[in-house]
Amino acid sequence: MRQNNRHAGYLLKANLKQNLKFSIVWLVILIMMILSGAVKLEAAFINGASGSKDIVKMLQAPGMAAMFGATPKVSTYNAAIIFAGVMVVFMIILQALWIMPLMIRDTRGQEENGLLEMVRARDVGRTADVTAAFWELLLVSFVMAAAYFASLLAVNMDGTDMTGDLLFAIAMLIANLVFGSLALLFAQLANNTRTASMLSYMLLAAAYLIRLVTDLNHQQLTWLSPIGWFEKVDFYTKNQLTPLLLGLVCSILLYGAAIAIAQNRDLGAGVLAEGKGRATAASWLRSVPALIWRTERGLLFGWLVGAIIFGGVMGSVLGGVGDILKTNPIYRQLLDVKQIHAANQTLVLSFLAMYMGIFVALAVTAGVQIAFRLKHDDQLGYLGIIHAEKPTRATISTSYNCWALFVGILVLSVGLIALFLTGNAVLSQPLPLKYLGRLFIGGLPAVLAFIALGIALVGLWPKLSGLFWLYMGAGLIVQVFHGLFSLPKHAGDFTPFGWIADVPIKALGQPWLAVMLISAVCLLIIGIVGYRHQDLSV
Amino acid sequence: MATSVIELNHIQKKFGKFEALKNVSFTLSSGQVLGFLGPNGAGKSTTIRIILGMLKKTAGTVTVFGHDAWRDDAVIHPQIAYIPGDVYLWPNLSGGEIIDLLLRLNGRDHNQKTDDLMQRFKFDPTKKARTYSKGNRQKVALIAALSQDADLYIFDEPTSGLDPLNEQTFQQEVLKLKQAGKSVLLSSHILSEVERMCDSIVIIRDGSVIESGNLDQMQHLARLKVEVTTTTANDDLARVAGVHDLTFAAADHTKAVFTADRDELSRIMQSLATASILDLRVSPPTLEDLFMRYYGKQGESYAAE
């Protein structure tokens, strides 16, 4: 064992240096989230009972429970309990988005680009890369947890104590270990980073969806999701330790499995088998758009299946959401049947309005991923030989960009249709078709505008394209938390998420529709022209 | 006079503050095979990428087939076959798929020549590109480029990953192109390759062309290598004009090795004769000598002369 890990320390140092910027940016984002969450909730609870009651009520609504996790049922709520209820699921997801690519990059990524081969030819052990990555995981997660702990102590919310704060910090550390070691295992199973990342994100999405469904209907089943384990700790109330132990044991097992595979496999190989290729190209493979289809179709299928599942799951919970009598039986005495129906429908629509942003964000992520492939394929040199051929840069970038827009439209459409169909199957009063229309008229322009922004960035300043995720992420977070943290009504209006916030309760206003469509066209043109004038980073 | 296929005039390229190319000018005439030499980092690949319109020059003019390399890339590229120095391929596609795609993108198709080349290079097209070695990735680009009937072939260190047999196959193919009257720009480090195939060469160093011309002429202009053994000591040699890099092989200074300017040959011989010559060997400079001279530290002073 020791022999196999020799000189992992050197790799750790190199990795830490290599990933420093990436990790620091993420750490800053995460700590800001914790701090602002704690400060905002503390403020709401200090301001008096009315504000805090509103927040508790809001959180108990099905939409919020689905998004953030079930709020624990206690007689009196304080800022700390609500903080844990809101932040646990959300922080775990954010952290996983940082940790999983980091782990894959440190292991399979280095193997794929040939670095590991050179390193391993030196006096470096067979599993040293996996071990070094795991140490890095421990180290950065520890820094993160320490910062969380210090932040929570500093804010000192109503209802917190040292034990609770410490437990929260440790739980977030363990959550990192679970998803980090999972990514490490996938990086050993697959023989390339793309498959490894895809498997990791799919598992993260599945974990989120399982807890979403179970939090709404069968809370005892939330145990099925690794994210659910951390909800079950019940921070600041019961402070259960079992789920944390479970997480710890699970990460050790996953890490052990990764090590076991790394010990026995060939360099560059994985466990999942790779088939033989074709001797000649299919007859349709004769253009750049066809090439993109050939290289990205796996990703596209993954997104479509994901969109159908997500839409289907969200639709299937609409029945429970649109049952106002369940949430408040007093209404039966106050309202007649028609009014109850109307109230139910309003509930469903506001639930949809809340999730509209998520649907748009998913579609945008799918599309922008393709748009960013242009830069990616240039940097990896794949396009080098294509650039010397007949297709011009305009052809090449237009092909990528149109695919990006198309994938965004497709993912959104498929998701919304799945949502609408399953929703109407479970609702006692199906939603009229006009609401689907509103979802489309609101969602599509937003998706197009967002993706076109990504396209423009790749064309003009490819090095800054990472900022896109920051912009979109900030927009989504502000929109999602906007009610909870009592931010000004238009706080989210710096991205399209704010502009479509009321869809489908209201139809999207003409001005915003025009703004989004016109900016989409302009940004697309800027992106293509910008790419025409770039020095290609080959 | 043959028409020029590539014409570079005082090309300059800056990446931020770094000046990658300071002054690069040369011409590739129709039917010519031009060797493009220079040490690592001299700017060979940058120059080639400017010719291909992948990088925008900072100053100067580049034309290919009489068209501007940056603006008219759409007109130029279909007539070009290019092999990059480092070939990177979509990891998930097979070699065969990529070759077909590259041909089709230029409006050609998989042909008899493609199959012949695959056989000659002993290339397995069914493997995924992820599993190919550097040499095999290079073969993908080679086969796609050579089975395309182009007017201009640009090779950027095309054989750096090939074994000697495949290298020979490649050289034979280039000689065929030469016989067919095609124009070829060949950047290479393998001097025997350049010597055998190229009519003229261009040497670039630190972003500037320091020598260019016909290979024979250059060899003629360059100094001769002289090894001489005399009966008595040869100390006078150091003072004779036209003698360079003088070293004595024996302690009594009877064996000398030096390089000699051709214009000063008779004076040098007179001086040698006074020490009575026992053995004399004079060899013309190989490309290797030229290369070493231009590449090494002496290059600067030599180029200045």
Coordinates of C-alpha atoms in Angstrom, one line a residue, chain A residues 112 191-192 194-195 268 274-288 291 294-297 377 380-393 400 531-538, chain B residues 13-15 49 52-56 70-74 77-78 80 82 84 87-94 96-98 100-107 109-110 118 124-128 130-131 141 148:
Chain A
E112 CA -5.7 11.5 -20.3
N191 CA -11.4 5.6 -19.4
N192 CA -11.9 9.2 -20.2
R194 CA -16.0 13.0 -20.2
T195 CA -17.7 9.8 -19.3
G268 CA -4.9 4.7 -19.7
E274 CA -14.4 0.6 -25.2
G275 CA -15.8 -0.8 -28.4
K276 CA -14.0 -0.9 -31.8
G277 CA -14.5 1.9 -34.1
R278 CA -15.7 2.0 -37.7
A279 CA -13.2 1.5 -40.5
T280 CA -14.9 4.2 -42.7
A281 CA -17.0 7.1 -41.8
A282 CA -20.8 6.9 -42.0
S283 CA -22.0 8.4 -45.2
W284 CA -23.7 11.4 -43.5
L285 CA -20.4 12.4 -41.8
R286 CA -19.4 15.0 -44.3
S287 CA -19.8 18.4 -42.7
V288 CA -19.0 20.3 -39.6
L291 CA -19.1 16.1 -37.0
R294 CA -21.0 12.6 -34.2
T295 CA -18.9 13.9 -31.2
E296 CA -21.7 15.3 -29.0
R297 CA -24.6 12.9 -29.6
D377 CA -11.8 21.8 -29.2
L380 CA -7.1 20.7 -27.4
G381 CA -6.1 21.1 -31.0
Y382 CA -8.9 18.9 -32.5
L383 CA -9.9 21.7 -34.8
G384 CA -6.3 22.3 -36.0
I385 CA -6.6 20.1 -39.0
I386 CA -10.2 21.3 -39.7
H387 CA -9.1 24.9 -39.9
A388 CA -6.7 24.1 -42.7
E389 CA -9.6 22.6 -44.7
K390 CA -12.4 24.1 -46.7
P391 CA -14.8 25.0 -43.9
T392 CA -14.2 28.6 -42.9
R393 CA -14.2 29.8 -39.4
Y400 CA -21.2 24.9 -33.0
Y531 CA -14.4 34.2 -33.6
R532 CA -13.5 35.2 -37.2
H533 CA -11.0 37.6 -35.8
Q534 CA -9.4 35.5 -33.1
D535 CA -5.9 34.2 -33.1
L536 CA -6.8 30.5 -32.8
S537 CA -5.3 29.1 -29.6
V538 CA -3.8 26.0 -31.2
Chain B
K13 CA 3.7 38.6 -35.3
K14 CA 3.3 39.7 -31.7
F15 CA 1.6 37.8 -28.9
R49 CA -0.3 29.1 -39.0
L52 CA -3.1 29.0 -43.0
G53 CA -5.0 32.0 -41.8
M54 CA -5.2 30.6 -38.2
L55 CA -3.2 33.5 -36.8
K56 CA -3.4 37.1 -37.8
W70 CA -6.3 35.7 -43.6
R71 CA -9.1 37.2 -45.6
D72 CA -9.5 34.7 -48.3
D73 CA -9.0 31.5 -46.4
A74 CA -12.2 30.1 -47.9
H77 CA -7.9 26.1 -48.1
P78 CA -9.6 23.7 -50.5
I80 CA -4.2 22.9 -49.5
Y82 CA -1.8 20.2 -44.3
P84 CA 0.3 19.7 -38.3
V87 CA -1.9 15.9 -34.5
Y88 CA -4.8 15.9 -32.0
L89 CA -7.9 14.0 -32.8
W90 CA -11.4 13.6 -31.4
P91 CA -10.7 10.8 -29.0
N92 CA -14.0 9.0 -29.6
L93 CA -13.8 8.8 -33.4
S94 CA -11.9 6.1 -35.2
G96 CA -10.9 5.8 -40.5
E97 CA -13.8 8.1 -39.7
I98 CA -11.5 11.1 -39.3
D100 CA -13.0 10.2 -44.4
L101 CA -14.3 13.3 -42.8
L102 CA -11.2 15.3 -43.6
L103 CA -11.4 14.3 -47.2
R104 CA -15.0 15.1 -47.5
L105 CA -14.7 18.5 -45.8
N106 CA -12.4 19.4 -48.7
G107 CA -14.9 18.1 -51.2
D109 CA -13.9 11.3 -51.0
H110 CA -12.3 8.1 -49.7
M118 CA -3.3 2.9 -45.3
D124 CA -5.5 0.3 -38.6
P125 CA -8.4 2.6 -39.2
T126 CA -10.8 0.9 -36.8
K127 CA -9.2 2.0 -33.6
K128 CA -10.5 4.9 -31.6
R130 CA -7.9 7.9 -28.0
T131 CA -5.7 4.7 -28.3
A141 CA -3.2 13.4 -41.0
Q148 CA -6.2 14.5 -51.4

